[in-house]
Short mmCIF file of C-alpha atoms and ligand atoms in Angstrom, two decimals:
data_model
loop_
_atom_site.label_atom_id
_atom_site.label_comp_id
_atom_site.label_asym_id
_atom_site.label_seq_id
_atom_site.Cartn_x
_atom_site.Cartn_y
_atom_site.Cartn_z
CA UNK X 1 7.17 1.67 -27.81
CA UNK X 2 3.71 3.23 -27.86
CA UNK X 3 2.71 4.75 -24.51
CA UNK X 4 -0.51 2.69 -24.44
CA UNK X 5 1.60 -0.49 -24.71
CA UNK X 6 4.03 0.77 -22.07
CA UNK X 7 1.18 1.32 -19.62
CA UNK X 8 -0.62 -1.94 -20.42
CA UNK X 9 -0.44 -4.50 -17.59
CA UNK X 10 -1.77 -7.44 -19.60
CA UNK X 11 0.07 -10.63 -18.65
CA UNK X 12 1.44 -9.18 -15.40
CA UNK X 13 0.74 -11.06 -12.16
CA UNK X 14 0.31 -8.48 -9.41
CA UNK X 15 -0.03 -9.04 -5.67
CA UNK X 16 -1.68 -6.35 -3.53
CA UNK X 17 -1.48 -6.99 0.22
CA UNK X 18 -4.41 -5.51 2.16
CA UNK X 19 -6.16 -5.17 -1.20
CA UNK X 20 -9.64 -5.12 0.32
CA UNK X 21 -8.86 -2.08 2.50
CA UNK X 22 -9.59 1.59 1.74
CA UNK X 23 -6.61 2.47 -0.47
CA UNK X 24 -6.16 -1.23 -1.36
CA UNK X 25 -9.46 -1.39 -3.27
CA UNK X 26 -8.54 1.71 -5.32
CA UNK X 27 -5.11 0.22 -6.08
CA UNK X 28 -6.58 -3.13 -7.17
CA UNK X 29 -9.17 -1.37 -9.31
CA UNK X 30 -6.55 0.71 -11.15
CA UNK X 31 -4.19 -2.20 -11.77
CA UNK X 32 -7.02 -4.48 -12.96
CA UNK X 33 -8.48 -1.78 -15.23
CA UNK X 34 -5.03 -1.48 -16.83
CA UNK X 35 -5.21 -5.19 -17.73
CA UNK X 36 -3.28 -6.79 -14.86
CA UNK X 37 -4.08 -10.09 -13.16
CA UNK X 38 -4.42 -8.98 -9.54
CA UNK X 39 -4.24 -11.11 -6.40
CA UNK X 40 -5.70 -9.59 -3.25
CA UNK X 41 -4.05 -11.04 -0.16
CA UNK X 42 -5.20 -10.29 3.35
CA UNK X 43 -6.09 -11.90 6.67
CA UNK X 44 -9.85 -11.62 6.45
CA UNK X 45 -10.86 -14.09 3.70
CA UNK X 46 -14.60 -13.25 3.95
CA UNK X 47 -13.83 -9.64 3.21
CA UNK X 48 -11.48 -10.34 0.27
CA UNK X 49 -13.76 -12.94 -1.29
CA UNK X 50 -16.58 -10.36 -1.24
CA UNK X 51 -14.33 -7.69 -2.75
CA UNK X 52 -13.04 -10.08 -5.42
CA UNK X 53 -16.53 -11.17 -6.51
CA UNK X 54 -17.56 -7.51 -6.87
CA UNK X 55 -14.48 -6.81 -9.03
CA UNK X 56 -15.10 -9.93 -11.12
CA UNK X 57 -18.59 -8.71 -11.93
CA UNK X 58 -16.82 -5.78 -13.62
CA UNK X 59 -14.99 -8.34 -15.77
CA UNK X 60 -11.60 -7.94 -14.12
CA UNK X 61 -9.11 -10.72 -13.52
CA UNK X 62 -8.92 -10.49 -9.73
CA UNK X 63 -8.16 -13.35 -7.28
CA UNK X 64 -8.02 -13.81 -3.51
CA UNK X 65 -5.46 -15.54 -1.33
CA UNK X 66 -5.08 -15.50 2.47
CA UNK X 67 -2.01 -14.12 4.23
CA UNK X 68 -1.09 -12.92 7.68
CA UNK X 69 2.12 -10.98 7.19
CA UNK X 70 2.85 -11.34 10.89
CA UNK X 71 3.22 -15.09 10.43
CA UNK X 72 6.23 -16.31 8.44
CA UNK X 73 4.62 -19.68 7.56
CA UNK X 74 1.60 -17.85 6.15
CA UNK X 75 3.85 -15.59 4.03
CA UNK X 76 5.74 -18.61 2.66
CA UNK X 77 2.41 -20.38 1.99
CA UNK X 78 1.27 -17.37 -0.06
CA UNK X 79 4.47 -17.51 -2.11
CA UNK X 80 3.91 -21.23 -2.77
CA UNK X 81 0.24 -20.64 -3.70
CA UNK X 82 1.14 -17.85 -6.17
CA UNK X 83 3.80 -20.02 -7.80
CA UNK X 84 1.40 -22.96 -8.04
CA UNK X 85 -1.50 -21.00 -9.51
CA UNK X 86 0.28 -18.38 -11.66
CA UNK X 87 3.86 -19.64 -12.05
CA UNK X 88 5.36 -16.21 -11.40
CA UNK X 89 5.02 -12.80 -9.75
CA UNK X 90 5.76 -9.54 -11.61
CA UNK X 91 4.60 -6.84 -9.19
CA UNK X 92 4.11 -6.61 -5.43
CA UNK X 93 2.20 -3.70 -3.91
CA UNK X 94 3.07 -3.74 -0.22
CA UNK X 95 -0.06 -1.97 1.03
CA UNK X 96 -1.30 -3.82 4.15
CA UNK X 97 -1.20 -1.99 7.44
CA UNK X 98 -2.32 -2.97 10.91
CA UNK X 99 -3.44 -0.32 13.38
CA UNK X 100 -3.24 -1.81 16.90
CA UNK X 101 -2.24 1.54 18.43
CA UNK X 102 -4.95 4.20 18.54
CA UNK X 103 -3.35 7.20 20.28
CA UNK X 104 -0.16 8.48 21.95
CA UNK X 105 -0.75 7.02 25.42
CA UNK X 106 -1.75 3.48 24.36
CA UNK X 107 0.12 0.68 26.20
CA UNK X 108 3.60 0.10 24.78
CA UNK X 109 2.56 -3.50 23.98
CA UNK X 110 0.38 -2.02 21.22
CA UNK X 111 3.47 -0.33 19.76
CA UNK X 112 5.29 -3.69 19.84
CA UNK X 113 2.35 -5.43 18.15
CA UNK X 114 2.37 -2.76 15.47
CA UNK X 115 6.08 -3.35 14.82
CA UNK X 116 5.46 -7.10 14.64
CA UNK X 117 3.13 -6.62 11.67
CA UNK X 118 4.16 -3.30 10.13
CA UNK X 119 7.94 -3.54 10.51
CA UNK X 120 8.99 -7.21 10.93
CA UNK X 121 6.02 -8.60 8.96
CA UNK X 122 6.43 -6.02 6.19
CA UNK X 123 10.13 -6.89 5.87
CA UNK X 124 9.30 -10.59 5.77
CA UNK X 125 6.69 -10.35 3.01
CA UNK X 126 8.85 -7.89 1.04
CA UNK X 127 11.87 -10.20 1.09
CA UNK X 128 9.86 -13.31 0.21
CA UNK X 129 7.94 -11.63 -2.64
CA UNK X 130 11.11 -9.96 -3.95
CA UNK X 131 12.69 -13.42 -4.15
CA UNK X 132 9.71 -14.66 -6.14
CA UNK X 133 9.89 -11.64 -8.48
CA UNK X 134 13.60 -12.29 -8.93
CA UNK X 135 12.92 -15.97 -9.78
CA UNK X 136 10.33 -14.69 -12.29
CA UNK X 137 12.96 -12.63 -14.12
CA UNK X 138 12.37 -9.27 -12.45
CA UNK X 139 9.60 -6.73 -11.94
CA UNK X 140 8.41 -3.95 -9.68
CA UNK X 141 7.81 -3.51 -5.95
CA UNK X 142 5.66 -0.62 -4.79
CA UNK X 143 5.54 0.25 -1.10
CA UNK X 144 2.60 2.27 0.13
CA UNK X 145 3.76 4.51 2.97
CA UNK X 146 2.16 7.83 3.92
CA UNK X 147 2.82 11.55 4.08
CA UNK X 148 2.83 10.78 7.83
CA UNK X 149 6.10 8.94 7.26
CA UNK X 150 7.62 12.16 5.93
CA UNK X 151 6.28 14.86 8.27
CA UNK X 152 5.18 15.22 11.88
CA UNK X 153 1.45 15.26 12.64
CA UNK X 154 -0.42 18.50 12.05
CA UNK X 155 -2.42 18.44 15.28
CA UNK X 156 -4.56 21.40 14.20
CA UNK X 157 -6.32 19.02 11.77
CA UNK X 158 -7.94 17.33 14.78
CA UNK X 159 -9.08 20.53 16.56
CA UNK X 160 -12.80 20.47 17.34
CA UNK X 161 -13.06 16.72 16.59
CA UNK X 162 -13.04 13.70 18.91
CA UNK X 163 -10.43 11.94 16.76
CA UNK X 164 -7.64 12.21 19.36
CA UNK X 165 -3.91 12.39 18.74
CA UNK X 166 -2.63 10.17 15.92
CA UNK X 167 -0.56 7.22 17.23
CA UNK X 168 3.27 7.31 17.12
CA UNK X 169 3.80 3.81 15.70
CA UNK X 170 2.31 4.89 12.36
CA UNK X 171 4.83 7.74 11.97
CA UNK X 172 7.63 5.32 12.88
CA UNK X 173 6.83 2.46 10.50
CA UNK X 174 5.68 4.62 7.57
CA UNK X 175 9.02 6.49 7.72
CA UNK X 176 10.82 3.15 7.94
CA UNK X 177 9.12 1.83 4.81
CA UNK X 178 10.24 4.92 2.87
CA UNK X 179 13.92 4.38 3.64
CA UNK X 180 13.62 0.60 3.32
CA UNK X 181 12.51 1.34 -0.25
CA UNK X 182 15.87 2.98 -0.98
CA UNK X 183 17.72 0.14 0.75
CA UNK X 184 15.91 -2.52 -1.30
CA UNK X 185 16.42 -0.64 -4.57
CA UNK X 186 20.17 -1.00 -3.89
CA UNK X 187 19.97 -4.61 -2.69
CA UNK X 188 18.11 -5.71 -5.81
CA UNK X 189 20.36 -3.75 -8.17
CA UNK X 190 21.29 -5.85 -11.17
CA UNK X 191 18.34 -8.20 -10.60
CA UNK X 192 15.88 -6.26 -12.75
CA UNK X 193 13.72 -5.34 -9.74
CA UNK X 194 12.67 -1.74 -9.22
CA UNK X 195 11.56 -0.70 -5.73
CA UNK X 196 9.56 2.49 -5.26
CA UNK X 197 7.29 4.03 -2.67
CA UNK X 198 4.15 6.14 -2.79
CA UNK X 199 3.34 8.33 0.22
CA UNK X 200 -0.30 9.35 -0.05
CA UNK X 201 -2.21 11.97 1.87
CA UNK X 202 -5.54 11.17 3.50
CA UNK X 203 -8.19 9.31 1.49
CA UNK X 204 -11.71 10.71 1.77
CA UNK X 205 -13.74 8.27 3.83
CA UNK X 206 -16.59 10.33 5.30
CA UNK X 207 -14.37 11.79 8.02
CA UNK X 208 -16.06 14.17 10.52
CA UNK X 209 -17.09 17.50 8.95
CA UNK X 210 -14.82 19.55 11.26
CA UNK X 211 -11.79 17.42 10.33
CA UNK X 212 -12.52 17.88 6.62
CA UNK X 213 -12.81 21.64 7.14
CA UNK X 214 -9.47 21.77 9.01
CA UNK X 215 -7.70 19.48 6.55
CA UNK X 216 -9.01 20.70 3.20
CA UNK X 217 -8.08 24.34 3.75
CA UNK X 218 -4.40 23.27 3.96
CA UNK X 219 -4.50 21.42 0.64
CA UNK X 220 -4.01 23.62 -2.45
CA UNK X 221 -6.44 21.31 -4.29
CA UNK X 222 -8.93 21.89 -1.46
CA UNK X 223 -9.86 18.26 -0.86
CA UNK X 224 -8.75 14.86 0.41
CA UNK X 225 -7.66 12.16 -2.08
CA UNK X 226 -10.47 10.42 -3.92
CA UNK X 227 -10.69 6.79 -5.06
CA UNK X 228 -9.16 7.51 -8.48
CA UNK X 229 -6.19 9.59 -7.37
CA UNK X 230 -3.76 6.73 -6.66
CA UNK X 231 -4.57 4.65 -9.76
CA UNK X 232 -2.33 6.46 -12.24
CA UNK X 233 0.74 6.26 -10.02
CA UNK X 234 0.17 2.55 -9.44
CA UNK X 235 -0.09 1.78 -13.14
CA UNK X 236 2.95 3.94 -13.91
CA UNK X 237 5.14 2.26 -11.28
CA UNK X 238 3.90 -1.26 -12.05
CA UNK X 239 4.27 -0.95 -15.81
CA UNK X 240 7.10 -0.57 -18.30
CA UNK X 241 6.18 3.13 -18.53
CA UNK X 242 7.96 3.47 -15.16
CA UNK X 243 10.98 1.38 -16.17
CA UNK X 244 13.52 4.07 -15.20
CA UNK X 245 11.93 5.08 -11.88
CA UNK X 246 13.74 3.32 -9.06
CA UNK X 247 14.39 3.95 -5.36
CA UNK X 248 11.91 6.84 -5.40
CA UNK X 249 9.35 8.02 -2.86
CA UNK X 250 6.49 9.94 -4.46
CA UNK X 251 4.46 12.22 -2.20
CA UNK X 252 0.80 12.33 -3.33
CA UNK X 253 -0.86 14.86 -1.04
CA UNK X 254 -2.63 17.35 -3.30
CA UNK X 255 0.15 19.86 -2.58
CA UNK X 256 -0.43 19.94 1.18
CA UNK X 257 3.33 20.08 1.81
CA UNK X 258 4.29 22.21 -1.19
N1 NAD E 301 -6.39 5.64 4.38
C1 NAD E 301 -5.64 6.72 4.29
O1 NAD E 301 -6.12 7.85 4.37
C2 NAD E 301 -4.15 6.56 4.07
C3 NAD E 301 -3.39 7.73 3.95
C4 NAD E 301 -2.05 7.63 3.67
C5 NAD E 301 -1.47 6.40 3.52
N2 NAD E 301 -2.21 5.27 3.66
C6 NAD E 301 -1.54 3.99 3.49
O2 NAD E 301 -2.30 3.16 2.62
C7 NAD E 301 -2.09 1.80 2.97
C8 NAD E 301 -3.42 1.14 3.22
O3 NAD E 301 -4.07 1.85 4.25
P1 NAD E 301 -5.65 1.85 4.41
O4 NAD E 301 -6.01 3.07 5.12
O5 NAD E 301 -6.28 1.53 3.12
O6 NAD E 301 -5.80 0.66 5.45
P2 NAD E 301 -7.05 -0.27 5.79
O7 NAD E 301 -7.02 -0.40 7.27
O8 NAD E 301 -8.30 0.19 5.12
O9 NAD E 301 -6.61 -1.64 5.13
C9 NAD E 301 -5.47 -2.31 5.57
C10 NAD E 301 -5.51 -3.73 5.07
O10 NAD E 301 -4.37 -4.42 5.58
C11 NAD E 301 -4.80 -5.70 6.03
N3 NAD E 301 -3.93 -6.22 7.09
C12 NAD E 301 -3.80 -5.78 8.36
N4 NAD E 301 -2.97 -6.58 9.05
C13 NAD E 301 -2.56 -7.55 8.20
C14 NAD E 301 -1.72 -8.68 8.32
N5 NAD E 301 -1.16 -9.01 9.49
N6 NAD E 301 -1.52 -9.46 7.23
C15 NAD E 301 -2.13 -9.17 6.05
N7 NAD E 301 -2.96 -8.12 5.87
C16 NAD E 301 -3.17 -7.33 6.95
C17 NAD E 301 -6.22 -5.47 6.54
O11 NAD E 301 -6.93 -6.70 6.57
C18 NAD E 301 -6.75 -4.50 5.48
O12 NAD E 301 -7.24 -5.20 4.36
C19 NAD E 301 -1.18 1.80 4.20
O13 NAD E 301 0.14 1.61 3.78
C20 NAD E 301 -1.36 3.19 4.76
O14 NAD E 301 -0.24 3.61 5.48
C21 NAD E 301 -3.55 5.32 3.95
#
């Protein structure tokens, strides 16, 4: 098959949770540009409707649906809505993240709230959407984790800034998602579902100058990720071009941990 056909996402129904967020928008853009029909699902409908109308002006086939992944009924309602409107699901990008914990000494209740959404909720939406993909004849699941799920925090990045110490829950649930990827790749063996993970480094988002200075000098490419950097990986893993990649975690950090 021609590589252009292998990478083409035309006819694929793709769900991106948290698709109006920072990395989410880049992911949606890449998948839509490659021809996919992309559903953005998130809690804040105002925000996703705005994002969707902007994407539609570009001529892309992008849709919005509400979901709170911390609420099982809401997750099931999303599954029903996708089936009703599109009749199937081919790809799920599990990208949403909630950040109730801000630093190390936050109350432990904030850690528990984080687990409710980022561990229990993530498992719930993954299992429900995997079932839908299975009913649709198979497809691809892409978890978005983080390099922070693979390594401890480099506290020197925050020196001279007022950004504080990064919160522990994030390191816990991002690491969990990476190994859950391997678990699910085994569970869905024989069901034509591939499960992979991408662990990105930091996305440039006008961070404080001192942070950028600290961070960028540790990256062989000398910069944070830009809005295009994640697109290629998403299209590869969502498409038939990635048909033999399964159970993998791909670190995308500009070489920071080389
Ligand atoms: N931004 C970065 O620099 C960076 C770096 C590495 C990895 N990541 C990863 O990228 C992914 C997205 O992160 P981001 O920084 O773009 O986040 P973000 O905060 O910009 O967006 C997160 C999205 O998730 C949604 N969300 C939160 N709670 C939800 C819930 N209960 N139900 C449904 N949706 C919910 C939010 O509404 C938002 O749209 C995460 O997996 C994160 O770990 C981000």
